[in-house]
Short mmCIF file of C-alpha atoms and ligand atoms in Angstrom, two decimals:
data_model
loop_
_atom_site.label_atom_id
_atom_site.label_comp_id
_atom_site.label_asym_id
_atom_site.label_seq_id
_atom_site.Cartn_x
_atom_site.Cartn_y
_atom_site.Cartn_z
CA UNK A 1 -59.28 -29.69 -50.47
CA UNK A 2 -56.71 -29.36 -47.89
CA UNK A 3 -55.08 -26.32 -46.30
CA UNK A 4 -51.61 -26.12 -44.66
CA UNK A 5 -49.46 -23.28 -43.34
CA UNK A 6 -45.78 -23.06 -43.62
CA UNK A 7 -42.62 -20.89 -43.29
CA UNK A 8 -41.74 -18.85 -46.43
CA UNK A 9 -38.14 -19.00 -47.80
CA UNK A 10 -38.98 -17.54 -51.10
CA UNK A 11 -41.92 -15.43 -51.99
CA UNK A 12 -44.40 -15.91 -54.85
CA UNK A 13 -47.47 -17.71 -55.87
CA UNK A 14 -47.48 -21.02 -57.78
CA UNK A 15 -50.23 -23.11 -59.19
CA UNK A 16 -49.53 -26.53 -60.51
CA UNK A 17 -49.23 -30.33 -60.26
CA UNK A 18 -47.20 -31.70 -57.52
CA UNK A 19 -44.24 -34.01 -58.08
CA UNK A 20 -43.16 -35.77 -55.13
CA UNK A 21 -39.42 -36.64 -54.74
CA UNK A 22 -38.93 -38.00 -51.33
CA UNK A 23 -41.77 -39.49 -49.37
CA UNK A 24 -41.20 -39.06 -45.65
CA UNK A 25 -43.21 -35.90 -45.23
CA UNK A 26 -46.18 -37.26 -47.02
CA UNK A 27 -48.51 -39.34 -44.96
CA UNK A 28 -50.60 -40.39 -47.70
CA UNK A 29 -48.03 -41.91 -49.94
CA UNK A 30 -46.92 -45.40 -49.22
CA UNK A 31 -43.23 -46.41 -49.69
CA UNK A 32 -42.45 -49.46 -51.72
CA UNK A 33 -39.49 -50.99 -49.67
CA UNK A 34 -38.36 -53.18 -52.57
CA UNK A 35 -38.15 -50.19 -54.90
CA UNK A 36 -36.27 -48.02 -52.37
CA UNK A 37 -33.82 -50.80 -51.70
CA UNK A 38 -33.18 -51.19 -55.47
CA UNK A 39 -32.82 -47.37 -55.80
CA UNK A 40 -30.35 -47.26 -53.03
CA UNK A 41 -28.19 -50.12 -54.35
CA UNK A 42 -28.06 -48.38 -57.70
CA UNK A 43 -27.02 -45.03 -56.07
CA UNK A 44 -24.25 -46.63 -54.16
CA UNK A 45 -22.92 -48.46 -57.33
CA UNK A 46 -23.05 -45.29 -59.23
CA UNK A 47 -21.28 -43.42 -56.42
CA UNK A 48 -18.56 -46.02 -56.56
CA UNK A 49 -18.29 -45.71 -60.38
CA UNK A 50 -17.89 -41.87 -60.05
CA UNK A 51 -15.17 -42.32 -57.45
CA UNK A 52 -13.39 -44.82 -59.73
CA UNK A 53 -13.46 -42.36 -62.71
CA UNK A 54 -12.24 -39.68 -60.33
CA UNK A 55 -9.35 -41.68 -59.27
CA UNK A 56 -8.20 -41.92 -62.82
CA UNK A 57 -8.04 -38.10 -63.26
CA UNK A 58 -7.05 -37.12 -59.84
CA UNK A 59 -3.87 -38.99 -59.00
CA UNK A 60 -2.98 -36.60 -56.10
CA UNK A 61 -6.14 -37.67 -54.31
CA UNK A 62 -5.88 -41.40 -54.97
CA UNK A 63 -5.60 -42.51 -51.41
CA UNK A 64 -8.43 -40.42 -50.24
CA UNK A 65 -10.71 -41.56 -53.03
CA UNK A 66 -9.83 -45.30 -52.42
CA UNK A 67 -10.80 -44.82 -48.89
CA UNK A 68 -14.09 -43.48 -49.86
CA UNK A 69 -14.71 -46.47 -52.30
CA UNK A 70 -13.92 -48.76 -49.37
CA UNK A 71 -16.44 -47.11 -47.11
CA UNK A 72 -19.07 -47.23 -49.82
CA UNK A 73 -18.36 -50.89 -50.53
CA UNK A 74 -18.73 -51.89 -46.96
CA UNK A 75 -21.76 -54.45 -47.00
CA UNK A 76 -22.78 -53.19 -43.61
CA UNK A 77 -23.75 -49.68 -45.07
CA UNK A 78 -26.27 -51.52 -47.27
CA UNK A 79 -27.48 -53.78 -44.46
CA UNK A 80 -28.00 -50.92 -42.03
CA UNK A 81 -29.68 -48.64 -44.71
CA UNK A 82 -31.99 -51.58 -45.79
CA UNK A 83 -32.93 -52.16 -42.07
CA UNK A 84 -34.12 -48.41 -42.09
CA UNK A 85 -36.14 -48.87 -45.32
CA UNK A 86 -37.82 -51.96 -43.66
CA UNK A 87 -38.99 -49.55 -40.91
CA UNK A 88 -40.77 -47.40 -43.48
CA UNK A 89 -38.15 -44.93 -44.38
CA UNK A 90 -37.31 -43.80 -47.85
CA UNK A 91 -33.95 -44.58 -49.19
CA UNK A 92 -32.65 -41.01 -48.88
CA UNK A 93 -34.00 -40.85 -45.35
CA UNK A 94 -32.23 -44.03 -44.54
CA UNK A 95 -28.94 -42.95 -45.81
CA UNK A 96 -29.37 -39.75 -43.73
CA UNK A 97 -30.17 -41.76 -40.61
CA UNK A 98 -27.43 -44.33 -40.81
CA UNK A 99 -24.57 -42.00 -41.78
CA UNK A 100 -25.64 -39.33 -39.34
CA UNK A 101 -25.58 -41.93 -36.59
CA UNK A 102 -22.15 -42.85 -37.47
CA UNK A 103 -20.93 -39.23 -37.83
CA UNK A 104 -22.51 -38.01 -34.68
CA UNK A 105 -19.78 -39.17 -32.18
CA UNK A 106 -17.11 -38.04 -34.58
CA UNK A 107 -18.55 -34.49 -34.86
CA UNK A 108 -18.90 -34.26 -31.13
CA UNK A 109 -15.33 -35.23 -30.61
CA UNK A 110 -12.85 -32.54 -29.69
CA UNK A 111 -10.11 -34.16 -31.95
CA UNK A 112 -9.75 -32.36 -35.30
CA UNK A 113 -8.76 -35.72 -36.85
CA UNK A 114 -12.11 -37.34 -35.92
CA UNK A 115 -13.97 -34.26 -36.96
CA UNK A 116 -12.24 -34.47 -40.41
CA UNK A 117 -13.35 -38.13 -40.58
CA UNK A 118 -16.96 -37.02 -40.01
CA UNK A 119 -16.52 -34.66 -43.05
CA UNK A 120 -15.32 -37.56 -45.05
CA UNK A 121 -18.46 -39.50 -44.20
CA UNK A 122 -20.64 -36.40 -44.95
CA UNK A 123 -18.88 -36.30 -48.40
CA UNK A 124 -20.05 -39.91 -48.94
CA UNK A 125 -23.46 -39.11 -47.68
CA UNK A 126 -24.02 -36.19 -50.07
CA UNK A 127 -22.49 -38.31 -52.94
CA UNK A 128 -25.17 -41.06 -52.42
CA UNK A 129 -27.95 -38.67 -51.94
CA UNK A 130 -27.05 -36.78 -55.02
CA UNK A 131 -27.18 -40.15 -56.97
CA UNK A 132 -30.49 -40.84 -55.30
CA UNK A 133 -32.21 -37.41 -55.64
CA UNK A 134 -30.16 -34.71 -57.23
CA UNK A 135 -29.29 -36.43 -60.44
CA UNK A 136 -32.66 -38.19 -60.91
CA UNK A 137 -33.91 -37.01 -64.19
CA UNK A 138 -37.56 -36.55 -64.19
CA UNK A 139 -39.71 -38.35 -66.47
CA UNK A 140 -42.52 -35.77 -66.22
CA UNK A 141 -42.44 -33.29 -69.22
CA UNK A 142 -44.61 -30.55 -67.73
CA UNK A 143 -43.82 -27.92 -65.24
CA UNK A 144 -44.26 -28.93 -61.61
CA UNK A 145 -44.30 -27.93 -57.86
CA UNK A 146 -41.68 -29.99 -56.20
CA UNK A 147 -42.65 -31.63 -52.86
CA UNK A 148 -39.57 -33.18 -51.22
CA UNK A 149 -37.66 -33.86 -48.01
CA UNK A 150 -35.08 -31.15 -48.80
CA UNK A 151 -34.06 -29.12 -51.84
CA UNK A 152 -30.57 -29.93 -53.26
CA UNK A 153 -29.07 -27.05 -55.24
CA UNK A 154 -27.86 -29.39 -58.03
CA UNK A 155 -31.49 -30.55 -58.44
CA UNK A 156 -32.76 -27.13 -58.68
CA UNK A 157 -30.10 -26.09 -61.21
CA UNK A 158 -30.94 -28.94 -63.46
CA UNK A 159 -34.69 -28.32 -63.26
CA UNK A 160 -35.19 -24.62 -62.67
CA UNK A 161 -37.03 -23.96 -65.83
CA UNK A 162 -39.66 -26.69 -64.85
CA UNK A 163 -39.98 -25.62 -61.30
CA UNK A 164 -43.02 -23.65 -60.38
CA UNK A 165 -42.67 -23.77 -56.66
CA UNK A 166 -41.04 -25.87 -53.90
CA UNK A 167 -42.25 -27.31 -50.68
CA UNK A 168 -39.85 -29.19 -48.47
CA UNK A 169 -39.89 -30.70 -45.05
CA UNK A 170 -36.35 -29.32 -44.09
CA UNK A 171 -34.39 -26.25 -45.13
CA UNK A 172 -33.54 -22.65 -43.83
CA UNK A 173 -33.46 -19.28 -45.08
CA UNK A 174 -29.70 -19.34 -46.16
CA UNK A 175 -29.68 -22.79 -47.64
CA UNK A 176 -28.42 -22.68 -51.14
CA UNK A 177 -31.79 -24.14 -52.31
CA UNK A 178 -33.55 -21.18 -50.81
CA UNK A 179 -30.99 -18.65 -52.15
CA UNK A 180 -31.41 -20.06 -55.60
CA UNK A 181 -35.21 -20.02 -55.40
CA UNK A 182 -35.16 -16.32 -54.43
CA UNK A 183 -32.72 -15.68 -57.17
CA UNK A 184 -34.80 -17.34 -59.86
CA UNK A 185 -38.25 -16.05 -58.49
CA UNK A 186 -39.39 -19.74 -57.45
CA UNK A 187 -41.81 -19.53 -54.51
CA UNK A 188 -40.62 -21.89 -51.71
CA UNK A 189 -42.14 -22.84 -48.38
CA UNK A 190 -41.14 -25.26 -45.58
CA UNK A 191 -44.20 -27.31 -44.66
CA UNK A 192 -45.47 -30.63 -43.76
CA UNK A 193 -48.18 -31.46 -46.12
CA UNK A 194 -50.19 -34.50 -47.33
CA UNK A 195 -50.03 -34.49 -51.01
CA UNK A 196 -50.49 -37.11 -53.86
CA UNK A 197 -48.33 -37.32 -56.94
CA UNK A 198 -50.00 -35.33 -59.78
CA UNK A 199 -52.51 -33.32 -57.50
CA UNK A 200 -53.00 -29.79 -58.15
CA UNK A 201 -51.99 -27.35 -55.43
CA UNK A 202 -51.61 -23.76 -54.84
CA UNK A 203 -48.66 -22.19 -53.02
CA UNK A 204 -49.27 -18.67 -51.70
CA UNK A 205 -46.50 -17.23 -49.65
CA UNK A 206 -48.24 -14.02 -49.03
CA UNK A 207 -50.76 -15.85 -46.88
CA UNK A 208 -48.09 -18.50 -45.84
CA UNK A 209 -50.63 -21.21 -47.08
CA UNK A 210 -50.66 -24.21 -49.41
CA UNK A 211 -53.94 -25.51 -50.74
CA UNK A 212 -54.12 -29.00 -52.05
CA UNK A 213 -56.90 -29.98 -54.67
CA UNK A 214 -58.34 -26.41 -54.83
CA UNK A 215 -61.89 -25.85 -56.15
CA UNK A 216 -62.05 -24.39 -59.75
CA UNK A 217 -63.09 -21.04 -58.39
CA UNK A 218 -59.98 -20.85 -56.18
CA UNK A 219 -57.71 -21.73 -59.17
CA UNK A 220 -59.27 -19.02 -61.25
CA UNK A 221 -58.87 -16.51 -58.53
CA UNK A 222 -55.23 -17.22 -58.29
CA UNK A 223 -54.72 -17.38 -62.04
CA UNK A 224 -56.00 -13.67 -62.08
CA UNK A 225 -53.62 -12.70 -59.29
CA UNK A 226 -50.60 -14.23 -61.02
CA UNK A 227 -51.44 -12.60 -64.12
CA UNK A 228 -51.71 -9.15 -62.58
CA UNK A 229 -48.47 -9.60 -60.75
CA UNK A 230 -46.66 -10.72 -63.85
CA UNK A 231 -47.57 -7.32 -65.55
CA UNK A 232 -46.13 -5.32 -62.74
CA UNK A 233 -43.21 -3.18 -64.02
CA UNK A 234 -40.24 -2.65 -61.89
CA UNK A 235 -38.64 0.88 -61.92
CA UNK A 236 -34.90 1.22 -61.06
CA UNK A 237 -34.09 4.11 -58.85
CA UNK A 238 -31.11 6.42 -58.36
CA UNK A 239 -29.41 5.18 -55.17
CA UNK A 240 -26.14 7.02 -54.68
CA UNK A 241 -24.16 6.93 -52.55
CA UNK A 242 -24.94 3.35 -52.33
CA UNK A 243 -23.75 0.55 -54.51
CA UNK A 244 -26.31 -2.02 -55.41
CA UNK A 245 -24.67 -5.15 -56.68
CA UNK A 246 -26.16 -8.55 -57.83
CA UNK A 247 -25.61 -12.13 -56.70
CA UNK A 248 -26.01 -14.44 -59.69
CA UNK A 249 -25.51 -18.03 -60.60
CA UNK A 250 -25.72 -18.17 -64.18
CA UNK A 251 -26.12 -15.94 -67.31
CA UNK A 252 -29.82 -16.19 -67.46
CA UNK A 253 -29.92 -13.41 -64.86
CA UNK A 254 -27.91 -10.77 -66.84
CA UNK A 255 -30.86 -9.12 -68.35
CA UNK A 256 -32.41 -8.52 -64.91
CA UNK A 257 -28.99 -7.18 -63.55
CA UNK A 258 -29.24 -4.52 -66.30
CA UNK A 259 -32.78 -3.67 -66.17
CA UNK A 260 -33.08 -3.48 -62.36
CA UNK A 261 -30.28 -0.87 -62.34
CA UNK A 262 -27.68 -2.82 -60.56
CA UNK A 263 -24.26 -1.22 -60.33
CA UNK A 264 -22.37 -4.48 -61.19
CA UNK A 265 -22.06 -8.21 -60.11
CA UNK A 266 -20.85 -8.47 -56.60
CA UNK A 267 -20.90 -12.29 -56.52
CA UNK A 268 -21.11 -14.72 -59.34
CA UNK A 269 -21.34 -18.12 -57.78
CA UNK A 270 -19.35 -19.97 -60.43
CA UNK A 271 -19.79 -23.48 -58.79
CA UNK A 272 -23.43 -23.41 -59.79
CA UNK A 273 -22.51 -23.41 -63.45
CA UNK A 274 -20.30 -26.42 -62.65
CA UNK A 275 -23.22 -28.10 -61.10
CA UNK A 276 -24.77 -28.60 -64.55
CA UNK A 277 -22.25 -31.02 -65.61
CA UNK A 278 -20.71 -34.31 -64.62
CA UNK A 279 -17.30 -33.57 -65.86
CA UNK A 280 -15.11 -30.38 -65.53
CA UNK A 281 -15.99 -27.69 -68.02
CA UNK A 282 -13.18 -27.00 -70.34
CA UNK A 283 -11.43 -23.63 -70.70
CA UNK A 284 -13.39 -22.84 -73.83
CA UNK A 285 -16.75 -23.62 -72.32
CA UNK A 286 -16.00 -21.47 -69.37
CA UNK A 287 -14.57 -18.68 -71.23
CA UNK A 288 -17.81 -18.62 -73.30
CA UNK A 289 -19.94 -18.26 -70.20
CA UNK A 290 -17.77 -15.65 -68.41
CA UNK A 291 -17.10 -13.64 -71.52
CA UNK A 292 -20.87 -13.14 -72.06
CA UNK A 293 -21.34 -11.97 -68.52
CA UNK A 294 -18.28 -9.58 -68.95
CA UNK A 295 -19.68 -8.26 -72.16
CA UNK A 296 -22.98 -7.56 -70.55
CA UNK A 297 -21.35 -5.61 -67.68
CA UNK A 298 -18.85 -3.78 -69.82
CA UNK A 299 -18.44 -0.50 -67.95
CA UNK A 300 -19.49 -1.99 -64.50
CA UNK A 301 -17.83 -4.60 -62.38
CA UNK A 302 -18.01 -8.32 -62.14
CA UNK A 303 -16.86 -10.30 -59.27
CA UNK A 304 -16.16 -13.98 -60.06
CA UNK A 305 -15.91 -16.22 -56.90
CA UNK A 306 -13.72 -19.11 -57.54
CA UNK A 307 -15.59 -22.28 -57.39
CA UNK A 308 -16.93 -22.80 -53.76
CA UNK A 309 -17.76 -26.39 -53.29
CA UNK A 310 -18.33 -28.63 -50.28
CA UNK A 311 -21.23 -28.92 -47.85
CA UNK A 312 -24.44 -28.87 -49.75
CA UNK A 313 -22.64 -28.07 -53.06
CA UNK A 314 -20.96 -31.27 -54.33
CA UNK A 315 -19.48 -32.02 -57.77
CA UNK A 316 -19.08 -35.57 -58.85
CA UNK A 317 -15.60 -35.04 -60.11
CA UNK A 318 -14.14 -33.35 -56.98
CA UNK A 319 -13.88 -34.77 -53.47
CA UNK A 320 -14.83 -31.88 -51.51
CA UNK A 321 -14.93 -32.58 -47.76
CA UNK A 322 -14.77 -29.02 -46.69
CA UNK A 323 -14.98 -25.73 -48.30
CA UNK A 324 -12.04 -23.35 -49.07
CA UNK A 325 -8.49 -23.50 -50.21
CA UNK A 326 -8.07 -27.28 -50.03
CA UNK A 327 -10.48 -27.82 -52.99
CA UNK A 328 -7.95 -25.80 -55.23
CA UNK A 329 -4.82 -27.45 -53.75
CA UNK A 330 -6.44 -31.01 -54.22
CA UNK A 331 -7.83 -30.01 -57.76
CA UNK A 332 -5.07 -27.79 -59.21
CA UNK A 333 -6.28 -28.34 -62.87
CA UNK A 334 -9.85 -27.49 -62.26
CA UNK A 335 -8.75 -24.24 -60.43
CA UNK A 336 -6.08 -23.42 -63.09
CA UNK A 337 -8.61 -23.87 -65.87
CA UNK A 338 -11.19 -21.74 -64.14
CA UNK A 339 -8.61 -18.91 -63.62
CA UNK A 340 -7.37 -19.00 -67.21
CA UNK A 341 -11.07 -18.68 -68.51
CA UNK A 342 -11.77 -15.69 -66.12
CA UNK A 343 -8.46 -13.83 -67.12
CA UNK A 344 -9.23 -14.44 -70.79
CA UNK A 345 -12.63 -13.07 -70.33
CA UNK A 346 -11.39 -9.93 -68.66
CA UNK A 347 -11.64 -7.75 -71.79
CA UNK A 348 -12.46 -4.42 -70.18
CA UNK A 349 -10.35 -4.65 -66.99
CA UNK A 350 -13.57 -4.98 -64.97
CA UNK A 351 -13.04 -8.42 -63.43
CA UNK A 352 -12.55 -9.14 -59.74
CA UNK A 353 -11.47 -12.43 -58.32
CA UNK A 354 -12.86 -13.42 -54.90
CA UNK A 355 -11.64 -16.39 -52.87
CA UNK A 356 -14.28 -18.02 -50.61
CA UNK A 357 -13.81 -19.54 -47.19
CA UNK A 358 -10.51 -17.94 -46.35
CA UNK A 359 -9.18 -18.43 -42.82
CA UNK A 360 -5.90 -16.42 -42.89
CA UNK A 361 -4.08 -13.66 -44.92
CA UNK A 362 -1.53 -16.52 -45.73
CA UNK A 363 -4.22 -18.38 -47.67
CA UNK A 364 -5.12 -15.10 -49.65
CA UNK A 365 -1.51 -14.39 -50.41
CA UNK A 366 -0.96 -17.94 -51.63
CA UNK A 367 -3.96 -17.99 -53.95
CA UNK A 368 -3.26 -14.37 -55.30
CA UNK A 369 0.32 -15.35 -56.13
CA UNK A 370 -0.97 -18.57 -57.80
CA UNK A 371 -3.44 -16.63 -59.91
CA UNK A 372 -0.67 -14.08 -60.82
CA UNK A 373 1.61 -16.83 -61.81
CA UNK A 374 -1.12 -18.21 -64.17
CA UNK A 375 -1.68 -14.83 -65.64
CA UNK A 376 2.16 -14.53 -66.23
CA UNK A 377 2.18 -17.84 -68.05
CA UNK A 378 -0.69 -16.58 -70.17
CA UNK A 379 1.26 -13.39 -70.99
CA UNK A 380 -1.77 -11.45 -69.99
CA UNK A 381 -1.52 -7.85 -68.51
CA UNK A 382 -5.27 -7.22 -67.72
CA UNK A 383 -6.02 -5.42 -64.47
CA UNK A 384 -7.57 -7.64 -61.93
CA UNK A 385 -8.79 -6.81 -58.40
CA UNK A 386 -8.34 -9.50 -55.72
CA UNK A 387 -10.41 -10.09 -52.58
CA UNK A 388 -11.85 -12.36 -50.03
CA UNK A 389 -15.16 -13.41 -48.71
CA UNK A 390 -15.15 -12.72 -45.04
CA UNK A 391 -17.02 -15.83 -43.82
CA UNK A 392 -15.02 -17.52 -41.09
CA UNK A 393 -14.47 -16.47 -37.49
CA UNK A 394 -10.65 -16.96 -38.00
CA UNK A 395 -10.54 -14.40 -40.68
CA UNK A 396 -12.81 -11.93 -38.80
CA UNK A 397 -10.43 -12.33 -35.67
CA UNK A 398 -7.37 -11.63 -37.74
CA UNK A 399 -8.88 -8.93 -40.05
CA UNK A 400 -6.16 -6.51 -39.45
CA UNK A 401 -3.69 -8.91 -41.33
CA UNK A 402 -5.68 -8.65 -44.57
CA UNK A 403 -3.87 -5.43 -45.67
CA UNK A 404 -3.17 -6.69 -49.10
CA UNK A 405 -6.69 -7.38 -50.31
CA UNK A 406 -8.45 -4.99 -52.68
CA UNK A 407 -11.81 -5.73 -51.46
CA UNK A 408 -13.76 -7.73 -48.72
CA UNK A 409 -17.25 -9.07 -49.22
CA UNK A 410 -18.92 -10.20 -45.91
CA UNK A 411 -20.52 -13.64 -46.52
CA UNK A 412 -22.90 -13.66 -43.54
CA UNK A 413 -24.47 -17.07 -44.47
CA UNK A 414 -21.26 -18.92 -43.56
CA UNK A 415 -20.04 -16.43 -41.09
CA UNK A 416 -23.14 -16.78 -39.01
CA UNK A 417 -22.53 -20.64 -38.83
CA UNK A 418 -18.90 -20.12 -38.09
CA UNK A 419 -19.43 -17.75 -35.16
CA UNK A 420 -22.80 -18.89 -33.79
CA UNK A 421 -22.91 -22.39 -35.22
CA UNK A 422 -26.29 -21.82 -36.64
CA UNK A 423 -26.44 -23.97 -39.78
CA UNK A 424 -27.58 -22.35 -42.96
CA UNK A 425 -30.36 -24.96 -43.08
CA UNK A 426 -31.64 -23.59 -39.72
CA UNK A 427 -30.99 -19.88 -40.27
CA UNK A 428 -34.36 -17.85 -40.36
CA UNK A 429 -35.18 -14.25 -40.55
CA UNK A 430 -35.47 -13.82 -36.72
CA UNK A 431 -32.03 -12.38 -36.02
CA UNK A 432 -31.35 -13.04 -32.44
CA UNK A 433 -27.66 -12.77 -32.85
CA UNK A 434 -27.58 -9.39 -35.11
CA UNK A 435 -26.64 -7.09 -32.28
CA UNK A 436 -23.56 -9.22 -31.47
CA UNK A 437 -22.62 -9.63 -35.03
CA UNK A 438 -22.81 -5.92 -35.76
CA UNK A 439 -20.50 -5.15 -32.91
CA UNK A 440 -18.08 -7.67 -34.15
CA UNK A 441 -18.30 -6.24 -37.67
CA UNK A 442 -17.46 -2.67 -36.54
CA UNK A 443 -13.72 -3.68 -36.51
CA UNK A 444 -14.03 -4.73 -40.20
CA UNK A 445 -15.64 -1.39 -41.15
CA UNK A 446 -12.90 0.56 -39.43
CA UNK A 447 -10.12 -1.56 -40.88
CA UNK A 448 -11.29 -1.13 -44.52
CA UNK A 449 -11.87 2.60 -44.09
CA UNK A 450 -8.34 3.15 -42.82
CA UNK A 451 -6.83 1.05 -45.44
CA UNK A 452 -9.18 2.03 -48.39
CA UNK A 453 -10.37 -1.46 -48.82
CA UNK A 454 -13.65 -1.65 -50.54
CA UNK A 455 -16.21 -3.28 -48.27
CA UNK A 456 -19.61 -4.88 -49.27
CA UNK A 457 -21.90 -7.58 -47.87
CA UNK A 458 -23.08 -10.40 -50.18
CA UNK A 459 -24.61 -12.75 -47.67
CA UNK A 460 -28.50 -13.07 -47.34
CA UNK A 461 -28.59 -10.51 -44.38
CA UNK A 462 -27.99 -7.79 -46.82
CA UNK A 463 -31.53 -8.42 -48.10
CA UNK A 464 -33.28 -8.70 -44.70
CA UNK A 465 -34.57 -5.19 -43.71
CA UNK A 466 -33.63 -5.00 -39.94
CA UNK A 467 -30.11 -6.19 -40.80
CA UNK A 468 -29.80 -3.91 -43.83
CA UNK A 469 -30.71 -0.98 -41.78
CA UNK A 470 -28.02 -1.75 -39.20
CA UNK A 471 -25.44 -2.23 -41.92
CA UNK A 472 -26.34 1.15 -43.24
CA UNK A 473 -26.15 2.85 -39.97
CA UNK A 474 -22.61 1.49 -39.29
CA UNK A 475 -21.41 2.91 -42.60
CA UNK A 476 -21.52 0.18 -45.03
CA UNK A 477 -22.45 1.37 -48.55
CA UNK A 478 -22.19 -1.55 -50.76
CA UNK A 479 -24.66 -4.46 -50.84
CA UNK A 480 -24.88 -7.64 -53.20
CA UNK A 481 -28.12 -9.40 -53.24
CA UNK A 482 -30.28 -11.67 -55.33
CA UNK A 483 -31.74 -9.74 -58.15
CA UNK A 484 -35.44 -9.73 -57.00
CA UNK A 485 -34.09 -8.43 -53.58
CA UNK A 486 -33.40 -4.95 -55.23
CA UNK A 487 -36.84 -4.05 -54.19
CA UNK A 488 -35.94 -4.46 -50.49
CA UNK A 489 -32.77 -2.27 -51.15
CA UNK A 490 -34.98 0.35 -52.93
CA UNK A 491 -37.42 0.41 -50.19
CA UNK A 492 -34.92 0.83 -47.31
CA UNK A 493 -33.00 3.43 -49.45
CA UNK A 494 -36.14 5.51 -49.64
CA UNK A 495 -36.76 5.17 -45.99
CA UNK A 496 -33.27 6.51 -45.31
CA UNK A 497 -33.35 9.48 -47.73
C1 PEP B 1 -22.13 -16.52 -47.77
O1 PEP B 1 -21.59 -17.50 -47.22
O2 PEP B 1 -22.63 -15.52 -47.11
C2 PEP B 1 -22.19 -16.43 -49.21
C3 PEP B 1 -22.58 -15.36 -49.81
O3 PEP B 1 -21.90 -17.55 -49.96
P1 PEP B 1 -22.60 -18.79 -50.18
O4 PEP B 1 -23.97 -18.60 -49.55
O5 PEP B 1 -22.63 -19.18 -51.59
O6 PEP B 1 -21.99 -19.83 -49.24
MG1 MG B 2 -20.32 -18.67 -48.14
#
């Protein structure tokens, strides 16, 4: 029996067998260098194959994709990563080490051209890692507790029904892996543990502890607790004048949105749906999904965020070196198909369309015009509200120019990175920047009030009590959170009234 402590990213208790995905944090598991090298070679080959397919359907990006293929085909990449494997690192760790080393001087450079090249390399890194880890289909049939170096959102999306809990070496409160775990009620801790494949472990976030190979007595005790917890009934409360909205990633959460008393969906992360597939979803497939969500919301509102890829969210058929408008311009068909499906699903005029990672009002105007053009071509006359996610320092600094938006939703996860350079993988719940952020957001509150623009917060800070209290004090009344976080909203509401 072993006992370890860790940092909690998503609450809960899990009992189950360990499945180890990346070995670096596990001192008791030996790496087989030959196997790691073989895995790496296959992952690079598959990455090249993906890009070659992509080149065929994405003519406008041909040059960019060819450059990526060239970088991936460079024998030096394999030589250098194999050298790292020989030193005892896993294949995924070696890819991280080698590419981070190449990227570092580019990222530190002041030239924006060099910074962009670093993003290209980051894109390549993500692609190889996805082929190494994210796409790995597990041969274990039972549910498991994942022990890994880090949690990739695509892996979680594909295995969420099997995942009892997660323990990783790296990760932060606002990483998409953590956000999704909270959304799907999967307990998640950051810890450095020694575990063996197939061993039983208990993950208890209330005590911030992980027990490996627990005694039977301990297992029984925890089974009783989990059973008790599963029988707890949640009661929705009246919460006017506040609006409680839900952040969701797929339709499996709709039932909870309704039973927990949410007033609507404030953020539908549509790219998470896309992550379930190796090819773009067709219009019909997307319509099917969006219309089920619209039907469920009927007399409430539903805000679809146009697919927000880049960074830790990558799709095999899109070359996304950075988040934002470029993804739509470089993949116009994917954008158009998504917009058509959303518009077609807008049966009750309750749909809102939200653009992520907006830097300027010009970008918003351009995208809104594009959507209206698509709507016109469809001969559709449904009512749609248009808004932005406020998640870049540039947009914050020029907030007064966003007079034409219908609503603004503050995405604190990216905004905190943009202003304070605290990466979402490093964000925790100790909010040393909160005071300064609040003072910066006052301008946004004043601007929205003056121009009758609906303002809400959909970043993770909306569900962190000290931050939530500050937002309420400054006059914000609409919050969009992961469904289980309604308990936090209810709790703070009761404290205020
Ligand atoms: C945010 O950035 O705060 C946000 C809600 O979007 P995401 O976490 O999906 O980037
Ligand atoms: Mg964001």
